[in-house]
mmCIF file of C-alpha atoms in Angstrom:
data_model
loop_
_atom_site.group_PDB
_atom_site.id
_atom_site.type_symbol
_atom_site.label_atom_id
_atom_site.label_comp_id
_atom_site.label_asym_id
_atom_site.label_seq_id
_atom_site.Cartn_x
_atom_site.Cartn_y
_atom_site.Cartn_z
ATOM 1 C CA MET E 1 -25.832 33.031 54.345
ATOM 2 C CA GLN E 2 -28.720 31.861 53.165
ATOM 3 C CA LYS E 3 -31.130 32.971 50.323
ATOM 4 C CA THR E 4 -34.000 33.801 49.981
ATOM 5 C CA ASN E 5 -36.383 30.952 48.024
ATOM 6 C CA TYR E 6 -38.961 33.500 46.961
ATOM 7 C CA GLN E 7 -41.333 30.685 45.019
ATOM 8 C CA LEU E 8 -41.293 29.024 48.352
ATOM 9 C CA LEU E 9 -43.065 32.373 49.743
ATOM 10 C CA THR E 10 -45.079 32.813 47.158
ATOM 11 C CA ASP E 11 -46.606 30.119 47.991
ATOM 12 C CA LYS E 12 -47.254 30.275 51.113
ATOM 13 C CA ILE E 13 -48.704 33.635 50.310
ATOM 14 C CA THR E 14 -50.848 32.617 47.647
ATOM 15 C CA GLU E 15 -51.424 28.959 50.336
ATOM 16 C CA GLU E 16 -52.993 32.220 53.022
ATOM 17 C CA ILE E 17 -54.748 33.769 50.244
ATOM 18 C CA GLN E 18 -57.368 30.429 49.191
ATOM 19 C CA SER E 19 -57.527 29.094 52.587
ATOM 20 C CA ALA E 20 -58.910 32.988 53.510
ATOM 21 C CA GLY E 21 -61.602 32.870 50.177
ATOM 22 C CA ILE E 22 -60.147 36.273 49.466
ATOM 23 C CA ARG E 23 -59.314 37.454 45.590
ATOM 24 C CA PRO E 24 -57.041 40.121 45.796
ATOM 25 C CA ARG E 25 -56.205 43.490 43.668
ATOM 26 C CA LEU E 26 -52.132 42.993 42.541
ATOM 27 C CA LEU E 27 -49.854 45.433 40.698
ATOM 28 C CA LEU E 28 -48.340 43.996 37.417
ATOM 29 C CA HIS E 29 -45.407 45.814 36.337
ATOM 30 C CA ALA E 30 -44.517 44.417 32.674
ATOM 31 C CA CYS E 31 -42.353 45.987 29.842
ATOM 32 C CA CYS E 32 -43.654 43.018 27.255
ATOM 33 C CA ALA E 33 -45.814 40.948 26.651
ATOM 34 C CA PRO E 34 -43.090 37.530 27.020
ATOM 35 C CA CYS E 35 -42.263 38.682 30.818
ATOM 36 C CA ALA E 36 -45.757 38.737 31.595
ATOM 37 C CA SER E 37 -47.528 35.868 29.427
ATOM 38 C CA TYR E 38 -46.285 33.174 32.605
ATOM 39 C CA VAL E 39 -46.325 35.512 35.496
ATOM 40 C CA LEU E 40 -49.806 36.449 34.210
ATOM 41 C CA GLU E 41 -50.976 32.494 34.031
ATOM 42 C CA TYR E 42 -49.935 31.311 37.171
ATOM 43 C CA LEU E 43 -51.167 34.840 39.148
ATOM 44 C CA THR E 44 -54.569 34.803 37.901
ATOM 45 C CA GLU E 45 -55.607 31.814 39.486
ATOM 46 C CA PHE E 46 -55.282 33.706 42.667
ATOM 47 C CA PHE E 47 -55.159 37.704 41.991
ATOM 48 C CA ASP E 48 -56.950 40.058 40.125
ATOM 49 C CA ILE E 49 -54.711 41.533 38.120
ATOM 50 C CA ASP E 50 -54.084 45.242 37.156
ATOM 51 C CA VAL E 51 -50.801 45.458 34.546
ATOM 52 C CA TYR E 52 -49.336 48.295 34.169
ATOM 53 C CA PHE E 53 -46.731 48.688 31.242
ATOM 54 C CA TYR E 54 -45.004 51.773 31.758
ATOM 55 C CA ASN E 55 -40.784 52.197 30.763
ATOM 56 C CA PRO E 56 -39.648 55.052 29.033
ATOM 57 C CA ASN E 57 -36.215 53.766 28.295
ATOM 58 C CA ILE E 58 -37.797 51.515 24.993
ATOM 59 C CA LEU E 59 -36.436 53.294 22.117
ATOM 60 C CA PRO E 60 -36.815 53.585 18.486
ATOM 61 C CA GLU E 61 -41.109 54.305 19.843
ATOM 62 C CA GLU E 62 -41.552 51.928 16.956
ATOM 63 C CA GLU E 63 -40.461 48.911 19.536
ATOM 64 C CA TYR E 64 -42.202 50.700 22.500
ATOM 65 C CA GLU E 65 -45.829 50.414 19.706
ATOM 66 C CA LYS E 66 -44.407 46.551 19.226
ATOM 67 C CA ARG E 67 -44.477 45.389 22.916
ATOM 68 C CA LEU E 68 -47.599 47.487 24.047
ATOM 69 C CA SER E 69 -49.447 46.413 20.966
ATOM 70 C CA GLU E 70 -48.591 42.389 21.514
ATOM 71 C CA LEU E 71 -49.222 42.610 25.136
ATOM 72 C CA LYS E 72 -52.943 44.273 24.377
ATOM 73 C CA ARG E 73 -53.152 41.097 21.887
ATOM 74 C CA LEU E 74 -52.071 38.638 24.910
ATOM 75 C CA ILE E 75 -54.188 40.031 27.620
ATOM 76 C CA SER E 76 -57.356 40.214 25.249
ATOM 77 C CA VAL E 77 -56.819 36.229 23.461
ATOM 78 C CA GLN E 78 -55.335 34.354 26.718
ATOM 79 C CA PRO E 79 -58.466 32.820 28.435
ATOM 80 C CA TYR E 80 -57.162 33.864 32.451
ATOM 81 C CA LYS E 81 -58.653 33.029 35.429
ATOM 82 C CA GLY E 82 -59.363 36.152 36.952
ATOM 83 C CA LYS E 83 -59.829 39.459 36.107
ATOM 84 C CA VAL E 84 -56.312 41.590 34.269
ATOM 85 C CA GLU E 85 -57.122 45.220 32.889
ATOM 86 C CA LEU E 86 -54.036 46.963 30.928
ATOM 87 C CA TYR E 87 -52.924 50.445 32.267
ATOM 88 C CA TYR E 88 -50.143 52.653 30.219
ATOM 89 C CA ASP E 89 -49.572 55.631 29.404
ATOM 90 C CA GLU E 90 -51.053 57.850 26.320
ATOM 91 C CA PRO E 91 -48.680 59.435 23.801
ATOM 92 C CA MET E 92 -47.434 62.337 25.666
ATOM 93 C CA GLU E 93 -47.762 64.956 22.395
ATOM 94 C CA ASN E 94 -51.683 66.203 22.910
ATOM 95 C CA LEU E 95 -50.490 67.397 26.617
ATOM 96 C CA LYS E 96 -49.994 70.434 27.992
ATOM 97 C CA TYR E 97 -47.306 70.891 31.217
ATOM 98 C CA ARG E 98 -47.209 73.198 33.346
ATOM 99 C CA GLY E 99 -43.987 74.132 35.838
ATOM 100 C CA ALA E 100 -40.189 73.557 35.717
ATOM 101 C CA LEU E 101 -37.702 71.895 33.233
ATOM 102 C CA GLU E 102 -34.565 70.689 33.277
ATOM 103 C CA LYS E 103 -32.912 69.761 29.982
ATOM 104 C CA GLY E 104 -36.383 69.131 28.424
ATOM 105 C CA LYS E 105 -38.053 66.999 31.602
ATOM 106 C CA MET E 106 -39.881 67.877 34.310
ATOM 107 C CA ILE E 107 -39.010 68.057 37.535
ATOM 108 C CA GLY E 108 -39.631 69.938 40.788
ATOM 109 C CA THR E 109 -43.610 71.382 41.058
ATOM 110 C CA GLY E 110 -45.549 70.764 38.114
ATOM 111 C CA GLU E 111 -49.397 70.866 36.607
ATOM 112 C CA LEU E 112 -50.186 68.320 33.519
ATOM 113 C CA TYR E 113 -53.559 69.029 31.661
ATOM 114 C CA GLN E 114 -55.230 67.384 28.675
ATOM 115 C CA GLU E 115 -55.205 69.273 25.370
ATOM 116 C CA ASN E 116 -59.072 70.662 26.127
ATOM 117 C CA GLY E 117 -57.579 71.827 29.663
ATOM 118 C CA MET E 118 -58.640 69.006 31.703
ATOM 119 C CA PRO E 119 -56.440 68.400 34.615
ATOM 120 C CA ILE E 120 -54.553 64.620 34.707
ATOM 121 C CA TYR E 121 -51.570 66.041 37.578
ATOM 122 C CA GLN E 122 -50.933 68.087 39.511
ATOM 123 C CA GLY E 123 -47.901 67.385 42.059
ATOM 124 C CA ASP E 124 -44.154 67.046 42.470
ATOM 125 C CA PHE E 125 -42.386 65.551 39.577
ATOM 126 C CA GLY E 126 -38.611 64.233 38.995
ATOM 127 C CA ASN E 127 -37.197 63.408 36.105
ATOM 128 C CA ASN E 128 -39.961 63.718 33.840
ATOM 129 C CA SER E 129 -42.348 61.360 36.054
ATOM 130 C CA TYR E 130 -45.016 61.751 39.064
ATOM 131 C CA GLU E 131 -42.355 61.663 41.931
ATOM 132 C CA GLY E 132 -43.585 62.839 45.525
ATOM 133 C CA GLN E 133 -46.765 63.986 46.986
ATOM 134 C CA GLY E 134 -49.995 64.230 43.937
ATOM 135 C CA ARG E 135 -53.366 64.504 42.519
ATOM 136 C CA LEU E 136 -54.347 62.005 39.496
ATOM 137 C CA TYR E 137 -57.645 62.645 37.936
ATOM 138 C CA ASN E 138 -59.588 60.771 35.294
ATOM 139 C CA GLU E 139 -60.360 62.143 31.924
ATOM 140 C CA GLU E 140 -62.485 63.810 33.033
ATOM 141 C CA GLY E 141 -60.904 66.026 35.712
ATOM 142 C CA GLN E 142 -62.130 64.321 38.130
ATOM 143 C CA LEU E 143 -59.620 63.827 41.832
ATOM 144 C CA ILE E 144 -58.699 59.611 41.302
ATOM 145 C CA TYR E 145 -55.936 59.593 43.951
ATOM 146 C CA GLU E 146 -54.212 62.106 46.129
ATOM 147 C CA GLY E 147 -51.724 60.476 47.846
ATOM 148 C CA GLN E 148 -47.455 59.567 47.316
ATOM 149 C CA PHE E 149 -45.753 58.821 44.241
ATOM 150 C CA THR E 150 -42.497 56.962 42.989
ATOM 151 C CA ALA E 151 -41.614 56.887 39.504
ATOM 152 C CA GLY E 152 -44.710 57.237 38.291
ATOM 153 C CA MET E 153 -47.188 55.193 40.327
ATOM 154 C CA ARG E 154 -48.989 55.012 43.084
ATOM 155 C CA GLU E 155 -46.241 54.178 46.300
ATOM 156 C CA GLY E 156 -46.559 54.944 49.773
ATOM 157 C CA ASN E 157 -49.744 56.549 51.748
ATOM 158 C CA GLY E 158 -52.659 57.587 49.553
ATOM 159 C CA THR E 159 -56.643 58.000 49.236
ATOM 160 C CA GLU E 160 -58.370 56.218 45.875
ATOM 161 C CA TYR E 161 -61.679 58.163 44.990
ATOM 162 C CA ASP E 162 -64.543 56.461 43.257
ATOM 163 C CA GLU E 163 -66.673 58.911 39.807
ATOM 164 C CA SER E 164 -68.850 60.121 42.840
ATOM 165 C CA GLY E 165 -65.911 61.533 44.346
ATOM 166 C CA ASN E 166 -65.524 59.162 47.681
#
């Protein structure tokens, strides 16, 4: 059985993108700055990149904050060829949850709110993250996405909304 050469596959995709004259957006999951540095440098030549920092298994909290801080620093000082935006979950101390809990984790159908009562997410949870069908809101409480989630990420069928709700 022949193994797939993912670099050759990537080269083919980037050649197609260049010949089409387009610049698509790419979602990149990152756990730390060292892992993301080369990938960002390489792929920003072809894509605008949304970096999502997420890993609930990074402990202690100081290590989580250190990794996030270094990733923020890397993105702010590195001169990338394309647009790079960082997304990450805010600390959950000031959030309110209404729904089922199992061993202290959000599970089943529930609603997550900011301290001021504005919605963050309404829908299905699994193992403390968005899992299944749900609705995601921005800081002002406006719906920004409705659809499928897997392990806290938008995945599958869904609809994104702009500030005017379209």
